Short mmCIF file of C-alpha atoms and ligand atoms in Angstrom, two decimals:
data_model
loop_
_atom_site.label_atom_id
_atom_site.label_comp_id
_atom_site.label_asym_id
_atom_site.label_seq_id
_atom_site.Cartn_x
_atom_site.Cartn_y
_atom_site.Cartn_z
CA UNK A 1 91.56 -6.62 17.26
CA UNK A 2 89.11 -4.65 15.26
CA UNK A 3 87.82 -7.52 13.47
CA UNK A 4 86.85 -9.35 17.28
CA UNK A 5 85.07 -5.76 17.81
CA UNK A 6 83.44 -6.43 14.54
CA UNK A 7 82.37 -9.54 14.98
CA UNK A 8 80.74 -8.87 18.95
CA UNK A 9 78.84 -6.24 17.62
CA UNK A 10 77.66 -8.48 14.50
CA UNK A 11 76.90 -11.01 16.63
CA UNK A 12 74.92 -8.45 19.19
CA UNK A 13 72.93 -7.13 15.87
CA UNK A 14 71.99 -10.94 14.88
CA UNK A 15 70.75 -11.46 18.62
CA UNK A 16 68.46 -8.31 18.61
CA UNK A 17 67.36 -8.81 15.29
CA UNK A 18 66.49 -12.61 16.35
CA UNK A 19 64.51 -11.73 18.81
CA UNK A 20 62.59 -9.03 17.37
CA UNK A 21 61.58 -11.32 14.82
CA UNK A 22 60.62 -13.97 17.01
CA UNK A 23 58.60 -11.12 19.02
CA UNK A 24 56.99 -10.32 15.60
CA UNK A 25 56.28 -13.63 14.75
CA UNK A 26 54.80 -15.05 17.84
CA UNK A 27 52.39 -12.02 17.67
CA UNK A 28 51.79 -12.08 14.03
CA UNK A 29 48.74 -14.75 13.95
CA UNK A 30 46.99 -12.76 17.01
CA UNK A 31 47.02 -9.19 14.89
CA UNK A 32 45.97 -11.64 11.64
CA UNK A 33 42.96 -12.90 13.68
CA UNK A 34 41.76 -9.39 14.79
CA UNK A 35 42.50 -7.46 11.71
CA UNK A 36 40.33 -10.03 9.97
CA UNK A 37 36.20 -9.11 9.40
CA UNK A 38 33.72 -12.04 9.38
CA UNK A 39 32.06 -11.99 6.09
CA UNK A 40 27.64 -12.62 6.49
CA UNK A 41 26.56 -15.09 4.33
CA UNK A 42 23.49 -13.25 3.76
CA UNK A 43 24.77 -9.65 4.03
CA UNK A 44 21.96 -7.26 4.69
CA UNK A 45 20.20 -7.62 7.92
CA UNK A 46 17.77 -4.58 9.24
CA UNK A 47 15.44 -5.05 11.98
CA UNK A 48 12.22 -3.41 11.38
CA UNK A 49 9.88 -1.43 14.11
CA UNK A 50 7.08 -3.05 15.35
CA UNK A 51 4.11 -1.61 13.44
CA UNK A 52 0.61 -1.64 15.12
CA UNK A 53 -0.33 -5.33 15.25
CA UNK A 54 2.73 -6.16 12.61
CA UNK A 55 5.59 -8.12 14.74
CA UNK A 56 8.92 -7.01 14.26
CA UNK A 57 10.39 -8.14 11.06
CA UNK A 58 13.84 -8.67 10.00
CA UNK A 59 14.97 -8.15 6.43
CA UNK A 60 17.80 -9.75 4.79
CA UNK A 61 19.08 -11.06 1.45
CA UNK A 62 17.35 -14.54 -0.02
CA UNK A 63 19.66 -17.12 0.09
CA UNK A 64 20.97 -17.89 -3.27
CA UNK A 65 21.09 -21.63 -4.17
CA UNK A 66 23.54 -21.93 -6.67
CA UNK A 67 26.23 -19.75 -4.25
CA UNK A 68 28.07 -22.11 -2.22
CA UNK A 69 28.83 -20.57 1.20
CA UNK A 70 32.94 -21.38 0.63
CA UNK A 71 34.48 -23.88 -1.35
CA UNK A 72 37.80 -24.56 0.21
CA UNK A 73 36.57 -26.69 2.80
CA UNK A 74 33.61 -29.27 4.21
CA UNK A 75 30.85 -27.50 5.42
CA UNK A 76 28.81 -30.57 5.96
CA UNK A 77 29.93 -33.83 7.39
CA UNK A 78 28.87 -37.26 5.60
CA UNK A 79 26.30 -37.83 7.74
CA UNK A 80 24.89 -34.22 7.43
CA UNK A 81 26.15 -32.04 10.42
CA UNK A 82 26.71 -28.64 9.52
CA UNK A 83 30.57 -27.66 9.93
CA UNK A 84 30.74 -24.27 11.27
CA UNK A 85 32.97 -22.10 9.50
CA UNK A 86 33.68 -18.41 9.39
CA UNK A 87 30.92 -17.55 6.41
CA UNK A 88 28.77 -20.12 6.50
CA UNK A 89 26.20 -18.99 8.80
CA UNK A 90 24.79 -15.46 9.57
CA UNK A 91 24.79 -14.99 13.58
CA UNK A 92 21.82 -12.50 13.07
CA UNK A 93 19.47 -15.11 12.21
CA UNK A 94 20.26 -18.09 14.16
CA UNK A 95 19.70 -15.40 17.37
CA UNK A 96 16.35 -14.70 16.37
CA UNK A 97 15.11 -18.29 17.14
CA UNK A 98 17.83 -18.01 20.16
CA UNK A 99 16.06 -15.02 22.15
CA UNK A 100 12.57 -16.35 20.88
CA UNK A 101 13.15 -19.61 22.45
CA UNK A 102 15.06 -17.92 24.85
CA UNK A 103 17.89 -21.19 25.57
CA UNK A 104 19.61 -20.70 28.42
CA UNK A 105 23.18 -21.88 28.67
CA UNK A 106 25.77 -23.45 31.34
CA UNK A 107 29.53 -22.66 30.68
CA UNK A 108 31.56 -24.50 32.77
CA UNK A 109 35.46 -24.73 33.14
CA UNK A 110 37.64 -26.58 35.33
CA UNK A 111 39.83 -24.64 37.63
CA UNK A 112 41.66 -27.25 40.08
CA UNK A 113 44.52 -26.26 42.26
CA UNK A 114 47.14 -23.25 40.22
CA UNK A 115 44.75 -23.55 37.15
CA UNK A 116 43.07 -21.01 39.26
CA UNK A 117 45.35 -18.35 38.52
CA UNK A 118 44.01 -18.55 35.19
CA UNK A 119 40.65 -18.10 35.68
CA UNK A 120 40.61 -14.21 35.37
CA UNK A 121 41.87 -13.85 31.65
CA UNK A 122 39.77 -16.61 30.90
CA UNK A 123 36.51 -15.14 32.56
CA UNK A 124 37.43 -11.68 30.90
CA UNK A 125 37.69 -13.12 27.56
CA UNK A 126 34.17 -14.76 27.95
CA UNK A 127 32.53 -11.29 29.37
CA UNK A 128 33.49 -9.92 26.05
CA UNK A 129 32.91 -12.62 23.42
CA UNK A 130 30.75 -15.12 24.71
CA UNK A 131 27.53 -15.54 23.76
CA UNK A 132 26.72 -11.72 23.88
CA UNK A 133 22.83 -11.12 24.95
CA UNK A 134 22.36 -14.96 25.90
CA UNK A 135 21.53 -15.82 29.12
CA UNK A 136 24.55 -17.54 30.14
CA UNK A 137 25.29 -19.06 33.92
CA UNK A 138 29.27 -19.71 34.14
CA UNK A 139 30.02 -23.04 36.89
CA UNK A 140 33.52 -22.99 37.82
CA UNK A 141 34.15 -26.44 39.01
CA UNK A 142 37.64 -25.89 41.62
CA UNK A 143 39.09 -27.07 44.90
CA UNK A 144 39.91 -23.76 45.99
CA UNK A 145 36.41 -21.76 46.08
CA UNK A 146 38.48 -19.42 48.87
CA UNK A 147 41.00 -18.54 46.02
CA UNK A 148 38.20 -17.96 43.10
CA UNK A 149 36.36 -15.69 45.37
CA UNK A 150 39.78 -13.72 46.14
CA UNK A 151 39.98 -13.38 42.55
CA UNK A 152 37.28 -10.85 42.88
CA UNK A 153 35.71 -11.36 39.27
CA UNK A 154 34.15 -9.02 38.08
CA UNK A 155 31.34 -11.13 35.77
CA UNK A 156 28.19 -9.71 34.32
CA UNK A 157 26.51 -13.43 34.58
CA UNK A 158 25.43 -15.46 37.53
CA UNK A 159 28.88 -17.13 38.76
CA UNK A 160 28.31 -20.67 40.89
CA UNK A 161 31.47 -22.13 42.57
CA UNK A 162 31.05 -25.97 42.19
CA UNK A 163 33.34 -27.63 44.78
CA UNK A 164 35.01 -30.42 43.33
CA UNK A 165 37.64 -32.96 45.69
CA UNK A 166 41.63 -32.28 45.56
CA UNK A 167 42.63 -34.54 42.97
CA UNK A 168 46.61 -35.92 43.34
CA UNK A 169 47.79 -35.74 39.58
CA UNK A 170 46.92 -33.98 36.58
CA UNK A 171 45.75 -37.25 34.88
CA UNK A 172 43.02 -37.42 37.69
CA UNK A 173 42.17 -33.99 37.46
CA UNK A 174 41.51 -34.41 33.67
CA UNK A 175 39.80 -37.68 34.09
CA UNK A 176 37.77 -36.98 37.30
CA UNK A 177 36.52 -34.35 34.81
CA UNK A 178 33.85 -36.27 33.17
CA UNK A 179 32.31 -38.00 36.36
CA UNK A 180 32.04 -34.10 37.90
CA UNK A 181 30.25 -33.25 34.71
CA UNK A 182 27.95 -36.59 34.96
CA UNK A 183 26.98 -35.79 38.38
CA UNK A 184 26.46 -32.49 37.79
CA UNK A 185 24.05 -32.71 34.52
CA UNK A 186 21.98 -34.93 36.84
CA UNK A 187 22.16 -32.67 40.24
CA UNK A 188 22.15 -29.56 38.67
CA UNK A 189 21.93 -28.71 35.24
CA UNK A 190 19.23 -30.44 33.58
CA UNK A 191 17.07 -27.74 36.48
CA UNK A 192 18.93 -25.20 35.57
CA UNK A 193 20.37 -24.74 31.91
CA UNK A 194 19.06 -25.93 28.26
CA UNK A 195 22.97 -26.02 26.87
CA UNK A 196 25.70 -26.81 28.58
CA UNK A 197 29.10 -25.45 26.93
CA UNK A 198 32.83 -27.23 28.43
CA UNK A 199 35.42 -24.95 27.92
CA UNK A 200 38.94 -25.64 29.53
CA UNK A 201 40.52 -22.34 31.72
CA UNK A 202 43.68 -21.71 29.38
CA UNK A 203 41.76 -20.85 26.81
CA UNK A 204 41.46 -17.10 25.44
CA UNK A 205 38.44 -16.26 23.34
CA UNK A 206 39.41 -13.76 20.73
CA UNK A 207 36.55 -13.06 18.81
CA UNK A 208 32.61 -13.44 19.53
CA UNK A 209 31.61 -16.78 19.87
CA UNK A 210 27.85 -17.10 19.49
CA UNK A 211 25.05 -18.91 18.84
CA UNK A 212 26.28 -20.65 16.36
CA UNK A 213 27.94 -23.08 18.41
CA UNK A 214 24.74 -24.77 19.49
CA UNK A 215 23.37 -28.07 19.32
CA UNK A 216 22.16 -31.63 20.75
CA UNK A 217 26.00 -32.34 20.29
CA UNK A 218 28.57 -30.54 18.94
CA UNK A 219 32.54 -31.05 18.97
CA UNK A 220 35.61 -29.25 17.46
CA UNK A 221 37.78 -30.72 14.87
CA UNK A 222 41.61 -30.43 16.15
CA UNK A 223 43.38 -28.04 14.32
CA UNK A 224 46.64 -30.27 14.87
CA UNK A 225 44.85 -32.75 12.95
CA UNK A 226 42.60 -31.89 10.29
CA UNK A 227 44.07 -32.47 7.02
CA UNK A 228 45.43 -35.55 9.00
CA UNK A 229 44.90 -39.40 7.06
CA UNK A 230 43.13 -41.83 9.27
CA UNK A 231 46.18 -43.29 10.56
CA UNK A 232 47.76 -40.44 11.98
CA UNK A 233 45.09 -39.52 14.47
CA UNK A 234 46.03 -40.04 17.85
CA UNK A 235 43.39 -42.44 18.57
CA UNK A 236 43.67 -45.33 21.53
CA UNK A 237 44.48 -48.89 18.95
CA UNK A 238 44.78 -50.66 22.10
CA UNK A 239 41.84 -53.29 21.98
CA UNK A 240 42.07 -53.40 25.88
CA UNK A 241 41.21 -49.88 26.77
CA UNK A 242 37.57 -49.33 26.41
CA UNK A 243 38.81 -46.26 24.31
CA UNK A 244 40.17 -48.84 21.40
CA UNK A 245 39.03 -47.72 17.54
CA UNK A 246 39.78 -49.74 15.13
CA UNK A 247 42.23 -48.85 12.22
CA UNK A 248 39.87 -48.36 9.82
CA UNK A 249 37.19 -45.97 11.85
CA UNK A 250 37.06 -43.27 12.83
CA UNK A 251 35.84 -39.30 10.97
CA UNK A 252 38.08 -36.53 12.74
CA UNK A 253 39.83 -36.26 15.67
CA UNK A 254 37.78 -34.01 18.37
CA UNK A 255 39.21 -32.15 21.24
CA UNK A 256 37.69 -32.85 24.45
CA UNK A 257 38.79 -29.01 25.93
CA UNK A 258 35.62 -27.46 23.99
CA UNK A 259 32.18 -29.69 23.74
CA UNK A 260 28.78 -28.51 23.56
CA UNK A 261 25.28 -29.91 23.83
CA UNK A 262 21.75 -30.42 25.58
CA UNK A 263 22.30 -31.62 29.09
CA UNK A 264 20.41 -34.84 28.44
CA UNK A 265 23.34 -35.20 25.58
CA UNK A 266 26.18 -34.16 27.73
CA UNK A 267 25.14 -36.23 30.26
CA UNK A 268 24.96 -39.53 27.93
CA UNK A 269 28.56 -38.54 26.46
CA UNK A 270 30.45 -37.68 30.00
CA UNK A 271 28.61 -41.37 31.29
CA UNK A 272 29.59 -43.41 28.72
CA UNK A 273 33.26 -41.37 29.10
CA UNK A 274 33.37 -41.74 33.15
CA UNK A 275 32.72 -46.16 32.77
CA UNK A 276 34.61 -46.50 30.38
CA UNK A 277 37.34 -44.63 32.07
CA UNK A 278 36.36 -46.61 35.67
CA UNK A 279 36.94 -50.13 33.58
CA UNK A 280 40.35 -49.32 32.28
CA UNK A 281 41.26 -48.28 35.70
CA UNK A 282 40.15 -51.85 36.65
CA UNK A 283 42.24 -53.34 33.98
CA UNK A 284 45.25 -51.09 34.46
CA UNK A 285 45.13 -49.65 31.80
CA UNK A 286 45.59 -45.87 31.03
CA UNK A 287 43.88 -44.34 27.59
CA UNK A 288 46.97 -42.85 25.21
CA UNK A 289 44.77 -39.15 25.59
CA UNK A 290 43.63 -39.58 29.09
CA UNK A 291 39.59 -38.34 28.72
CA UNK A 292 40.40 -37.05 24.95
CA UNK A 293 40.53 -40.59 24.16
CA UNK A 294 37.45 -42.35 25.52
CA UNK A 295 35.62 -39.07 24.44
CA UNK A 296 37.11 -39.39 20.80
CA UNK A 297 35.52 -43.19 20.94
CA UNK A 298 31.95 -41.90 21.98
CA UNK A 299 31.82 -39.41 19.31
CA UNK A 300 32.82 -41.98 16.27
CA UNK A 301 29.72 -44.33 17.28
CA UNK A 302 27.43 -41.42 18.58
CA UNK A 303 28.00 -38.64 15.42
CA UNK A 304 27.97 -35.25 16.49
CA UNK A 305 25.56 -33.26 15.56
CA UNK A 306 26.88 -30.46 14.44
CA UNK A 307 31.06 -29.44 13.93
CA UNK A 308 33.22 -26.63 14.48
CA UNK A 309 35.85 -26.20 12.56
CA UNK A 310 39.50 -25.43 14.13
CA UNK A 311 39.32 -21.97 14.21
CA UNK A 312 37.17 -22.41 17.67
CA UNK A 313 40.43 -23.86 18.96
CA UNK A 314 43.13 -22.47 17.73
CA UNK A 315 46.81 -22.44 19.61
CA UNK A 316 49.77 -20.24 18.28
CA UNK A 317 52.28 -22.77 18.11
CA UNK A 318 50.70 -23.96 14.72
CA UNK A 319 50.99 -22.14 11.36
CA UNK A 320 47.88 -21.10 10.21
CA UNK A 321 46.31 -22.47 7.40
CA UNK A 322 44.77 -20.41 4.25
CA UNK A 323 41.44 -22.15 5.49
CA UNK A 324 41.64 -20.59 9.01
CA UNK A 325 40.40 -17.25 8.20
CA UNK A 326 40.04 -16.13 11.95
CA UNK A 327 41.23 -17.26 15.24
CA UNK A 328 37.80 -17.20 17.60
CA UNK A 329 39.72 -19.27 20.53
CA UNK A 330 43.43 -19.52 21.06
CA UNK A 331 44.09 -22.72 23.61
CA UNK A 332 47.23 -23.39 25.47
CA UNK A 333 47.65 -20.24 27.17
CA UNK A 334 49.35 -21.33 30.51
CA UNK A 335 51.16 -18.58 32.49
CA UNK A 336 50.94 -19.09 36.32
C1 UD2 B 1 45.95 -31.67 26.69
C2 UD2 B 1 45.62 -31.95 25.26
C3 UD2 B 1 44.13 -32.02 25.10
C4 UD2 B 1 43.52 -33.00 26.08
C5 UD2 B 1 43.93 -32.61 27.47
C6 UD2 B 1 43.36 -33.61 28.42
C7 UD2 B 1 47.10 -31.06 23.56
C8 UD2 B 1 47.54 -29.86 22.84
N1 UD2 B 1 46.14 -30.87 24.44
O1 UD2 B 1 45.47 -30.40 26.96
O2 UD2 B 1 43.82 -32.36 23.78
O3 UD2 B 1 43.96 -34.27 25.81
O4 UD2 B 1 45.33 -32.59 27.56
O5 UD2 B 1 42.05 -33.26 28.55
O6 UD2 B 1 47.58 -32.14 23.38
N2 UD2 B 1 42.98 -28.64 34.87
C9 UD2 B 1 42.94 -28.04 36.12
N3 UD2 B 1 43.90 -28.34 37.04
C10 UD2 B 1 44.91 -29.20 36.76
C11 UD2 B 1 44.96 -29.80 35.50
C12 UD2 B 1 44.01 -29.49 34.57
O7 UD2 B 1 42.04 -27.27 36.40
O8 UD2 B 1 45.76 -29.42 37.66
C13 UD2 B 1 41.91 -28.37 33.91
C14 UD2 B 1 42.02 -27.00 33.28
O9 UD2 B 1 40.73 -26.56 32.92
C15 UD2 B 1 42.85 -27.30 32.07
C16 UD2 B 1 42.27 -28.64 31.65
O10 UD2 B 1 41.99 -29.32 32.86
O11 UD2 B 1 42.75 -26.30 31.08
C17 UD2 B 1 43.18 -29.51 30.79
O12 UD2 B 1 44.48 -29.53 31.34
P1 UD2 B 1 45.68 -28.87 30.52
O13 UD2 B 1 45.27 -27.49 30.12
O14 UD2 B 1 46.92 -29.00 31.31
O15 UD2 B 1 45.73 -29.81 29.29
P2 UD2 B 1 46.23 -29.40 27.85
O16 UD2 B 1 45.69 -28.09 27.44
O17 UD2 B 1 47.69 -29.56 27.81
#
């Protein structure tokens, strides 16, 4: 008798101690990312006053040739795009050609049917690390402009509602996406905005994401895939989807939920994305990774321009790498 007592309240401790841990665990790579401080390449930075006729100066240490900026990892690709990892780059410098050109930059995110829901944690992320002191217009692209207004955001940017049709299935939704983003750069954009960043809605941004993220193109290595040989990227091998890479190309596998780039650029990439998309339709045929794929195919013929590494997508399913030193974006946050 005692020894059933024992063993329900041995099993009861196991349970609670499971859990806890799982708790602990699930939250451990969150605390990691914001306990962690993003090292300056060049570390001094001062701004100095304006002096009579003197511009404003700023003063930093000279870069020093022989110091690699890290060594664990490819900082620039074969064909010489800069892959942006945490110190490599020093955010204070790249922003004084940013507000001297002063760039100004479209984020848009898709927020079709319950994907509104997630809109607000989204938008509040962004307030807080995106793009701080750029002049940043967000487009939400939804069916339900009713239900984004009810969400009464409270946004310190200009907010446009872009009302896009009801699509019937999640695979239209993510491949109507490109031919909203063609029409779009054409209507609206290229009048409106210099950089246009894509960013999906159930993403969280964790820590600031700046400057640094801009270029003609730009596109985010998956951190599912990285360290991944050739073979094991998730590419379409089908020769008849207009998607199809051969077995032998191919650099890294990009997600499509986080792209970047001068409208004239975005406009070229979601083009080439929406026909090829259209023919395969034609053909019957469905890409392996819906838009991911055709997308993926684009960017191994057209090289991006510059990289970012995974930490700009992050999700907390994987185990983090000694390479990831900080988790800017955490993706695949879906509670409705
Ligand atoms: C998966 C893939 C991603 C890419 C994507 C298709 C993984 C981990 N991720 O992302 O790499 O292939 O699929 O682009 O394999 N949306 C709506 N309403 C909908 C459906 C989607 O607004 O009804 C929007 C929304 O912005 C959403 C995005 O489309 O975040 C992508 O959909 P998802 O989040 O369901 O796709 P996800 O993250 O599983």
């Amino acid at each position: 008798m005692l020894n059933k007592k024992a063993r329900v309240y041995f099993s009861c401790f196991m349970l609670i101690l499971g859990t806890l841990i799982g708790f602990l665990l699930s939250k451990w790579s969150e605390i990691g990312s914001l306990g962690w401080r993003e090292p300056d390449v060049i570390t001094l930075t001062v701004r100095m006053p304006e002096n009579g006729s003197l511009p404003s100066r700023m003063i930093y240490g000279k870069p020093d040739i022989a110091k690699a900026p890290r060594r664990d990892v490819m900082v620039l690709s074969p064909w010489l795009a800069p892959i942006v990892w945490a110190g490599t780059f020093n955010r204070d410098l790249l922003m004084e050609e940013f507000q001297h050109k002063k760039y100004r930059i479209g984020l848009t995110v898709t927020a079709i049917g319950k994907y509104v829901k997630l809109l607000k944690k989204f938008l509040e992320s962004t307030e807080r690390y995106f793009m701080k002191g750029g002049m940043v217009t967000y487009y939400v692209f939804t069916d339900r402009p009713d239900k984004v207004k009810a969400l009464s955001l409270e946004v310190n940017r200009p907010l446009k509602i872009i009302t896009v049709p009801k699509y019937p299935t999640w695979g239209h939704v993510v491949l109507g996406r490109m031919e909203i983003l063609k029409n779009q750069s054409e209507v609206l954009f290229q009048q409106e905005v210099d950089y246009v960043v894509s960013l999906d809605v159930d993403m969280v941004l964790f820590s600031h994401i700046g400057v640094e993220i801009l270029g003609e193109l730009v596109s985010v290595i998956h951190p599912g895939y990285y360290h991944s040989p050739r073979k094991d990227l998730p590419y379409e091998r089908r020769p008849a989807s207009q998607a199809f890479i051969p077995e032998d190309e191919g650099d890294f596998y990009y997600q499509a939920n986080f792209f970047v780039g001068t409208v004239q650029r975005i406009y070229q990439l979601a083009t080439a994305c929406y026909e090829g998309i259209v023919k395969d339709k034609a053909n019957d045929i469905q890409a392996v990774v819906y838009e991911e794929s055709h997308f993926n195919k684009y960017l191994v013929y057209n090289k991006p321009t510059k990289l970012l590494s995974p930490e700009y997508i992050w999700m907390n399913n994987l185990w983090r790498l000694k390479d990831i030193r900080i988790k800017r974006i955490v993706h695949g946050e879906k509670k409705f």
